[in-house]
Amino acid sequence: LAVDPAHPQVMYTAVDSSPASPRPMLYWSVDGGVHWQPRASLGRERVQALAVDGVTGDLYIATLADVRCATASTVATGASLSPQERYASGRDDLRYTILTSLQGQAPVTAFGLIEDTLYVGTRDGGLQLVLVDRTGRGVWPWETAEGLSEGLTLQTLCGLPGEPESILAGSSAGLYASADGGRTWFKAGEAVGERSVLSLCAPAALPETVLAGTAGSGVWISRDAGLTWSRYGVGLSGAEVLSLTLDDPAAPRWLYAGTRDGLWRLPVGAG
């Protein structure tokens, strides 16, 4: 799940698709997740991860083949349309710029766009840092991070609001943290332990609050920037919480959780 900060009712999600019977994997909603339709311009390419640029609203997408940036077309016939008008008209005018090929590399499993850096986590434990140039969309090649165990699968990344150098990463073996912008990492989140952390969310409106979705242990919350943790909410204890996001980062009302059993939501503060 990914929310457009400039238009909080606009949400994107990537859904599973069987190779034997492929279907569009990228969907979007303009009413806070109540209704959805596919962004057919991406076709049936397999989407691995999503991130939204909070400055430009551009959508970054990792597929099995490449990393690309998606922007809405600015042709005269559609430039003035709101997201809701585009949705209602069925206009699917995303235009894609391929930033780099992923052929021969480990599949991307985690994305995080923090300040001017795109963090790309992979299945074999690698983490690459990419400087984002918002005019050219990306500067390659990548810079490799240090301190992550070999063979570790990174599954989610998020930055702490107001602390651009502080980043958390969820992995197949618990939480990791960085205090230098993602260049070096150390183990964190003792209470979460070795649980597989699939999703992270750090809302700007709730200082030092971090939410973590796990594989089979529900959602956890930290109110001290990741130092200590406790369980949050009920009803998802056996689910794989693949993604977490808020309906409005500035004034959140709902926490959304994407699972293999569908999309769930919980009023913020109800946990």
mmCIF file of C-alpha atoms in Angstrom:
data_model
loop_
_atom_site.group_PDB
_atom_site.id
_atom_site.type_symbol
_atom_site.label_atom_id
_atom_site.label_comp_id
_atom_site.label_asym_id
_atom_site.label_seq_id
_atom_site.Cartn_x
_atom_site.Cartn_y
_atom_site.Cartn_z
ATOM 1 C CA LEU A 1 0.000 0.000 0.000
ATOM 2 C CA ALA A 2 1.129 3.554 -0.725
ATOM 3 C CA VAL A 3 -0.687 6.857 -0.118
ATOM 4 C CA ASP A 4 -0.151 10.063 -2.098
ATOM 5 C CA PRO A 5 0.661 12.693 0.594
ATOM 6 C CA ALA A 6 -0.654 15.500 -1.612
ATOM 7 C CA HIS A 7 -3.969 13.676 -2.100
ATOM 8 C CA PRO A 8 -4.482 11.441 0.979
ATOM 9 C CA GLN A 9 -7.594 9.804 -0.479
ATOM 10 C CA VAL A 10 -5.460 8.484 -3.360
ATOM 11 C CA MET A 11 -3.990 5.069 -2.570
ATOM 12 C CA TYR A 12 -2.067 2.502 -4.601
ATOM 13 C CA THR A 13 -1.726 -1.193 -3.937
ATOM 14 C CA ALA A 14 0.010 -4.143 -5.548
ATOM 15 C CA VAL A 15 -1.885 -7.420 -5.425
ATOM 16 C CA ASP A 16 -0.762 -10.980 -5.970
ATOM 17 C CA SER A 17 -1.045 -12.517 -9.425
ATOM 18 C CA SER A 18 -0.536 -16.134 -10.367
ATOM 19 C CA PRO A 19 1.998 -16.691 -13.180
ATOM 20 C CA ALA A 20 -0.385 -19.310 -14.568
ATOM 21 C CA SER A 21 -3.241 -16.802 -14.769
ATOM 22 C CA PRO A 22 -1.739 -13.298 -14.677
ATOM 23 C CA ARG A 23 -3.821 -10.192 -14.036
ATOM 24 C CA PRO A 24 -3.015 -6.500 -13.494
ATOM 25 C CA MET A 25 -1.142 -6.104 -10.212
ATOM 26 C CA LEU A 26 -1.266 -2.325 -9.702
ATOM 27 C CA TYR A 27 -4.587 -0.887 -8.489
ATOM 28 C CA TRP A 28 -5.587 2.562 -7.264
ATOM 29 C CA SER A 29 -8.341 4.162 -5.192
ATOM 30 C CA VAL A 30 -9.409 7.812 -4.896
ATOM 31 C CA ASP A 31 -11.809 7.412 -1.950
ATOM 32 C CA GLY A 32 -9.540 6.128 0.784
ATOM 33 C CA GLY A 33 -9.628 2.491 -0.223
ATOM 34 C CA VAL A 34 -13.380 1.932 -0.552
ATOM 35 C CA HIS A 35 -13.330 1.351 -4.327
ATOM 36 C CA TRP A 36 -10.451 0.190 -6.548
ATOM 37 C CA GLN A 37 -9.634 -0.201 -10.225
ATOM 38 C CA PRO A 38 -6.489 -1.374 -12.053
ATOM 39 C CA ARG A 39 -3.912 0.932 -13.607
ATOM 40 C CA ALA A 40 -3.978 -1.022 -16.827
ATOM 41 C CA SER A 41 -1.119 0.929 -18.394
ATOM 42 C CA LEU A 42 1.265 -1.296 -16.450
ATOM 43 C CA GLY A 43 -0.300 -4.381 -18.006
ATOM 44 C CA ARG A 44 0.466 -7.666 -16.280
ATOM 45 C CA GLU A 45 4.021 -6.976 -15.217
ATOM 46 C CA ARG A 46 4.718 -8.357 -11.767
ATOM 47 C CA VAL A 47 4.925 -5.520 -9.228
ATOM 48 C CA GLN A 48 7.291 -6.211 -6.330
ATOM 49 C CA ALA A 49 7.249 -2.927 -4.355
ATOM 50 C CA LEU A 50 5.820 0.618 -4.342
ATOM 51 C CA ALA A 51 6.842 4.029 -2.986
ATOM 52 C CA VAL A 52 5.291 7.486 -3.405
ATOM 53 C CA ASP A 53 7.377 10.664 -3.555
ATOM 54 C CA GLY A 54 5.936 13.024 -0.934
ATOM 55 C CA VAL A 55 7.255 16.054 -2.832
ATOM 56 C CA THR A 56 6.157 15.356 -6.403
ATOM 57 C CA GLY A 57 3.553 12.621 -5.951
ATOM 58 C CA ASP A 58 5.453 10.433 -8.424
ATOM 59 C CA LEU A 59 5.034 6.696 -7.976
ATOM 60 C CA TYR A 60 8.136 4.494 -7.891
ATOM 61 C CA ILE A 61 7.587 0.874 -8.892
ATOM 62 C CA ALA A 62 9.829 -2.170 -8.798
ATOM 63 C CA THR A 63 8.944 -5.018 -11.141
ATOM 64 C CA LEU A 64 10.827 -8.244 -11.752
ATOM 65 C CA ALA A 65 12.522 -6.545 -14.691
ATOM 66 C CA ASP A 66 13.280 -2.971 -13.605
ATOM 67 C CA VAL A 67 12.745 0.027 -11.335
ATOM 68 C CA ARG A 68 10.633 2.774 -12.883
ATOM 69 C CA CYS A 69 9.064 6.131 -12.048
ATOM 70 C CA ALA A 70 5.429 6.791 -12.957
ATOM 71 C CA THR A 71 4.058 10.290 -13.487
ATOM 72 C CA ALA A 72 0.631 11.449 -14.636
ATOM 73 C CA SER A 73 0.557 12.619 -18.228
ATOM 74 C CA THR A 74 0.476 16.407 -18.664
ATOM 75 C CA VAL A 75 -1.198 16.425 -22.063
ATOM 76 C CA ALA A 76 -3.695 19.257 -22.416
ATOM 77 C CA THR A 77 -6.732 16.995 -22.447
ATOM 78 C CA GLY A 78 -6.047 15.667 -18.961
ATOM 79 C CA ALA A 79 -3.657 17.982 -17.143
ATOM 80 C CA SER A 80 -6.418 19.825 -15.290
ATOM 81 C CA LEU A 81 -8.314 16.747 -14.156
ATOM 82 C CA SER A 82 -8.341 15.866 -10.456
ATOM 83 C CA PRO A 83 -7.510 12.278 -9.420
ATOM 84 C CA GLN A 84 -11.229 11.689 -8.802
ATOM 85 C CA GLU A 85 -12.086 12.909 -12.310
ATOM 86 C CA ARG A 86 -9.373 10.732 -13.822
ATOM 87 C CA TYR A 87 -10.695 7.735 -11.903
ATOM 88 C CA ALA A 88 -14.331 8.355 -12.894
ATOM 89 C CA SER A 89 -13.426 8.773 -16.565
ATOM 90 C CA GLY A 90 -11.295 5.638 -16.582
ATOM 91 C CA ARG A 91 -8.317 7.718 -17.728
ATOM 92 C CA ASP A 92 -5.174 5.660 -17.190
ATOM 93 C CA ASP A 93 -2.486 8.133 -18.106
ATOM 94 C CA LEU A 94 0.532 7.139 -16.064
ATOM 95 C CA ARG A 95 3.745 7.521 -18.032
ATOM 96 C CA TYR A 96 6.723 5.393 -17.050
ATOM 97 C CA THR A 97 10.417 6.204 -17.058
ATOM 98 C CA ILE A 98 12.630 3.164 -16.529
ATOM 99 C CA LEU A 99 15.423 4.043 -14.112
ATOM 100 C CA THR A 100 17.424 0.848 -14.198
ATOM 101 C CA SER A 101 17.219 -2.770 -15.267
ATOM 102 C CA LEU A 102 17.063 -5.513 -12.633
ATOM 103 C CA GLN A 103 17.931 -8.336 -15.003
ATOM 104 C CA GLY A 104 20.317 -10.740 -13.293
ATOM 105 C CA GLN A 105 19.822 -9.148 -9.848
ATOM 106 C CA ALA A 106 18.020 -10.444 -6.772
ATOM 107 C CA PRO A 107 14.289 -9.554 -6.730
ATOM 108 C CA VAL A 108 13.368 -6.287 -5.011
ATOM 109 C CA THR A 109 11.426 -6.938 -1.801
ATOM 110 C CA ALA A 110 11.415 -3.518 -0.106
ATOM 111 C CA PHE A 111 11.226 0.127 -1.144
ATOM 112 C CA GLY A 112 11.615 3.307 0.838
ATOM 113 C CA LEU A 113 11.802 6.873 -0.461
ATOM 114 C CA ILE A 114 13.212 9.083 2.303
ATOM 115 C CA GLU A 115 14.232 12.661 1.630
ATOM 116 C CA ASP A 116 16.236 12.458 -1.638
ATOM 117 C CA THR A 117 17.248 8.807 -1.390
ATOM 118 C CA LEU A 118 15.492 5.721 -2.701
ATOM 119 C CA TYR A 119 16.312 2.634 -0.629
ATOM 120 C CA VAL A 120 16.005 -0.653 -2.487
ATOM 121 C CA GLY A 121 16.037 -3.855 -0.435
ATOM 122 C CA THR A 122 16.469 -7.269 -2.034
ATOM 123 C CA ARG A 123 15.797 -10.892 -1.251
ATOM 124 C CA ASP A 124 19.436 -11.783 -0.616
ATOM 125 C CA GLY A 125 20.022 -9.130 2.064
ATOM 126 C CA GLY A 126 21.438 -6.385 -0.077
ATOM 127 C CA LEU A 127 20.386 -2.777 0.333
ATOM 128 C CA GLN A 128 21.140 -0.194 -2.300
ATOM 129 C CA LEU A 129 20.961 3.589 -1.836
ATOM 130 C CA VAL A 130 19.977 5.635 -4.881
ATOM 131 C CA LEU A 131 20.125 9.421 -5.039
ATOM 132 C CA VAL A 132 16.859 10.666 -6.539
ATOM 133 C CA ASP A 133 17.182 13.543 -8.974
ATOM 134 C CA ARG A 134 13.656 14.880 -9.381
ATOM 135 C CA THR A 135 14.445 16.285 -12.801
ATOM 136 C CA GLY A 136 16.200 13.221 -14.154
ATOM 137 C CA ARG A 137 14.343 10.825 -11.836
ATOM 138 C CA GLY A 138 17.401 8.891 -10.680
ATOM 139 C CA VAL A 139 21.165 8.741 -10.490
ATOM 140 C CA TRP A 140 22.701 5.298 -10.926
ATOM 141 C CA PRO A 141 24.682 3.120 -10.087
ATOM 142 C CA TRP A 142 23.811 2.264 -6.512
ATOM 143 C CA GLU A 143 25.717 2.592 -3.239
ATOM 144 C CA THR A 144 25.686 -0.592 -1.121
ATOM 145 C CA ALA A 145 24.825 -0.505 2.597
ATOM 146 C CA GLU A 146 26.774 -2.403 5.269
ATOM 147 C CA GLY A 147 25.901 -4.312 8.445
ATOM 148 C CA LEU A 148 23.084 -6.558 7.164
ATOM 149 C CA SER A 149 23.510 -10.307 7.517
ATOM 150 C CA GLU A 150 24.237 -12.303 4.391
ATOM 151 C CA GLY A 151 21.146 -14.105 3.169
ATOM 152 C CA LEU A 152 18.774 -11.764 5.032
ATOM 153 C CA THR A 153 15.617 -10.757 3.166
ATOM 154 C CA LEU A 154 14.677 -7.113 3.557
ATOM 155 C CA GLN A 155 10.903 -6.671 3.446
ATOM 156 C CA THR A 156 10.121 -3.074 4.394
ATOM 157 C CA LEU A 157 11.817 0.280 5.074
ATOM 158 C CA CYS A 158 10.740 3.550 6.654
ATOM 159 C CA GLY A 159 12.289 6.758 7.927
ATOM 160 C CA LEU A 160 11.501 8.512 11.195
ATOM 161 C CA PRO A 161 9.823 11.897 10.531
ATOM 162 C CA GLY A 162 12.056 14.804 11.430
ATOM 163 C CA GLU A 163 15.116 12.539 11.652
ATOM 164 C CA PRO A 164 16.292 12.009 8.064
ATOM 165 C CA GLU A 165 19.309 9.937 9.116
ATOM 166 C CA SER A 166 17.232 7.514 11.253
ATOM 167 C CA ILE A 167 15.808 4.575 9.299
ATOM 168 C CA LEU A 168 14.204 1.264 10.260
ATOM 169 C CA ALA A 169 14.198 -1.900 8.151
ATOM 170 C CA GLY A 170 11.992 -4.939 8.634
ATOM 171 C CA SER A 171 13.518 -8.263 7.664
ATOM 172 C CA SER A 172 12.913 -11.991 7.768
ATOM 173 C CA ALA A 173 14.745 -11.981 11.122
ATOM 174 C CA GLY A 174 13.366 -8.930 12.901
ATOM 175 C CA LEU A 175 14.166 -5.226 12.906
ATOM 176 C CA TYR A 176 17.320 -3.369 11.938
ATOM 177 C CA ALA A 177 18.089 0.327 12.418
ATOM 178 C CA SER A 178 20.438 2.866 10.893
ATOM 179 C CA ALA A 179 21.510 6.219 12.319
ATOM 180 C CA ASP A 180 23.532 7.384 9.308
ATOM 181 C CA GLY A 181 21.015 7.451 6.481
ATOM 182 C CA GLY A 182 21.132 3.733 5.724
ATOM 183 C CA ARG A 183 24.833 3.265 5.114
ATOM 184 C CA THR A 184 25.416 1.057 8.187
ATOM 185 C CA TRP A 185 22.918 -1.004 10.202
ATOM 186 C CA PHE A 186 22.508 -2.688 13.618
ATOM 187 C CA LYS A 187 19.919 -5.052 15.152
ATOM 188 C CA ALA A 188 17.010 -3.310 16.921
ATOM 189 C CA GLY A 189 13.566 -3.947 18.404
ATOM 190 C CA GLU A 190 14.296 -6.497 21.124
ATOM 191 C CA ALA A 191 10.598 -7.105 21.907
ATOM 192 C CA VAL A 192 9.849 -7.940 18.283
ATOM 193 C CA GLY A 193 12.745 -10.398 18.426
ATOM 194 C CA GLU A 194 13.299 -12.617 15.408
ATOM 195 C CA ARG A 195 9.745 -12.232 14.112
ATOM 196 C CA SER A 196 9.493 -11.594 10.408
ATOM 197 C CA VAL A 197 8.635 -7.896 9.964
ATOM 198 C CA LEU A 198 6.771 -7.358 6.702
ATOM 199 C CA SER A 199 5.677 -3.708 6.956
ATOM 200 C CA LEU A 200 6.512 -0.471 8.787
ATOM 201 C CA CYS A 201 4.749 2.875 9.155
ATOM 202 C CA ALA A 202 5.993 5.994 10.982
ATOM 203 C CA PRO A 203 3.294 8.716 10.889
ATOM 204 C CA ALA A 204 4.538 12.303 10.958
ATOM 205 C CA ALA A 205 1.468 13.344 12.968
ATOM 206 C CA LEU A 206 2.418 10.972 15.815
ATOM 207 C CA PRO A 207 6.006 11.801 16.844
ATOM 208 C CA GLU A 208 8.261 8.840 17.649
ATOM 209 C CA THR A 209 5.442 6.391 16.837
ATOM 210 C CA VAL A 210 6.282 3.411 14.632
ATOM 211 C CA LEU A 211 3.935 0.583 13.624
ATOM 212 C CA ALA A 212 5.184 -2.813 12.468
ATOM 213 C CA GLY A 213 3.250 -5.535 10.671
ATOM 214 C CA THR A 214 4.523 -9.081 11.159
ATOM 215 C CA ALA A 215 4.069 -12.540 9.676
ATOM 216 C CA GLY A 216 1.577 -14.226 11.987
ATOM 217 C CA SER A 217 2.015 -12.013 15.078
ATOM 218 C CA GLY A 218 -0.216 -9.090 14.155
ATOM 219 C CA VAL A 219 0.664 -5.402 14.387
ATOM 220 C CA TRP A 220 3.099 -3.969 16.935
ATOM 221 C CA ILE A 221 3.597 -0.362 18.060
ATOM 222 C CA SER A 222 6.520 1.610 19.426
ATOM 223 C CA ARG A 223 6.028 5.056 20.954
ATOM 224 C CA ASP A 224 9.735 5.727 21.505
ATOM 225 C CA ALA A 225 11.091 5.578 17.947
ATOM 226 C CA GLY A 226 11.568 1.809 17.931
ATOM 227 C CA LEU A 227 13.251 1.208 21.283
ATOM 228 C CA THR A 228 10.370 -0.689 22.944
ATOM 229 C CA TRP A 229 7.348 -2.424 21.428
ATOM 230 C CA SER A 230 3.913 -3.794 22.348
ATOM 231 C CA ARG A 231 1.058 -5.391 20.411
ATOM 232 C CA TYR A 232 -1.449 -3.075 18.711
ATOM 233 C CA GLY A 233 -5.093 -3.891 18.018
ATOM 234 C CA VAL A 234 -6.779 -7.284 17.691
ATOM 235 C CA GLY A 235 -8.000 -9.416 14.808
ATOM 236 C CA LEU A 236 -4.825 -9.845 12.774
ATOM 237 C CA SER A 237 -2.822 -12.085 15.094
ATOM 238 C CA GLY A 238 -2.617 -14.923 12.564
ATOM 239 C CA ALA A 239 -2.333 -12.818 9.420
ATOM 240 C CA GLU A 240 0.637 -11.815 7.318
ATOM 241 C CA VAL A 241 0.469 -8.015 7.517
ATOM 242 C CA LEU A 242 2.104 -7.245 4.187
ATOM 243 C CA SER A 243 1.628 -3.471 4.279
ATOM 244 C CA LEU A 244 0.605 -0.669 6.647
ATOM 245 C CA THR A 245 -0.394 2.878 5.778
ATOM 246 C CA LEU A 246 -2.487 5.767 7.095
ATOM 247 C CA ASP A 247 -5.328 7.471 5.256
ATOM 248 C CA ASP A 248 -3.836 10.938 5.875
ATOM 249 C CA PRO A 249 -0.270 11.265 7.175
ATOM 250 C CA ALA A 250 -0.947 14.792 8.498
ATOM 251 C CA ALA A 251 -4.236 14.012 10.283
ATOM 252 C CA PRO A 252 -4.679 10.222 10.354
ATOM 253 C CA ARG A 253 -8.056 8.680 11.115
ATOM 254 C CA TRP A 254 -7.558 5.115 9.864
ATOM 255 C CA LEU A 255 -4.697 2.649 9.827
ATOM 256 C CA TYR A 256 -4.916 0.334 6.813
ATOM 257 C CA ALA A 257 -3.409 -3.156 6.800
ATOM 258 C CA GLY A 258 -2.982 -5.157 3.607
ATOM 259 C CA THR A 259 -2.983 -8.941 4.113
ATOM 260 C CA ARG A 260 -3.368 -12.064 2.008
ATOM 261 C CA ASP A 261 -6.976 -12.138 3.244
ATOM 262 C CA GLY A 262 -7.780 -8.641 2.002
ATOM 263 C CA LEU A 263 -7.616 -5.038 3.193
ATOM 264 C CA TRP A 264 -8.382 -4.204 6.848
ATOM 265 C CA ARG A 265 -8.566 -0.928 8.743
ATOM 266 C CA LEU A 266 -8.510 0.212 12.377
ATOM 267 C CA PRO A 267 -9.343 3.654 13.818
ATOM 268 C CA VAL A 268 -6.137 5.385 14.845
ATOM 269 C CA GLY A 269 -5.863 5.235 18.635
ATOM 270 C CA ALA A 270 -8.127 2.190 18.954
ATOM 271 C CA GLY A 271 -5.200 -0.159 19.585
#
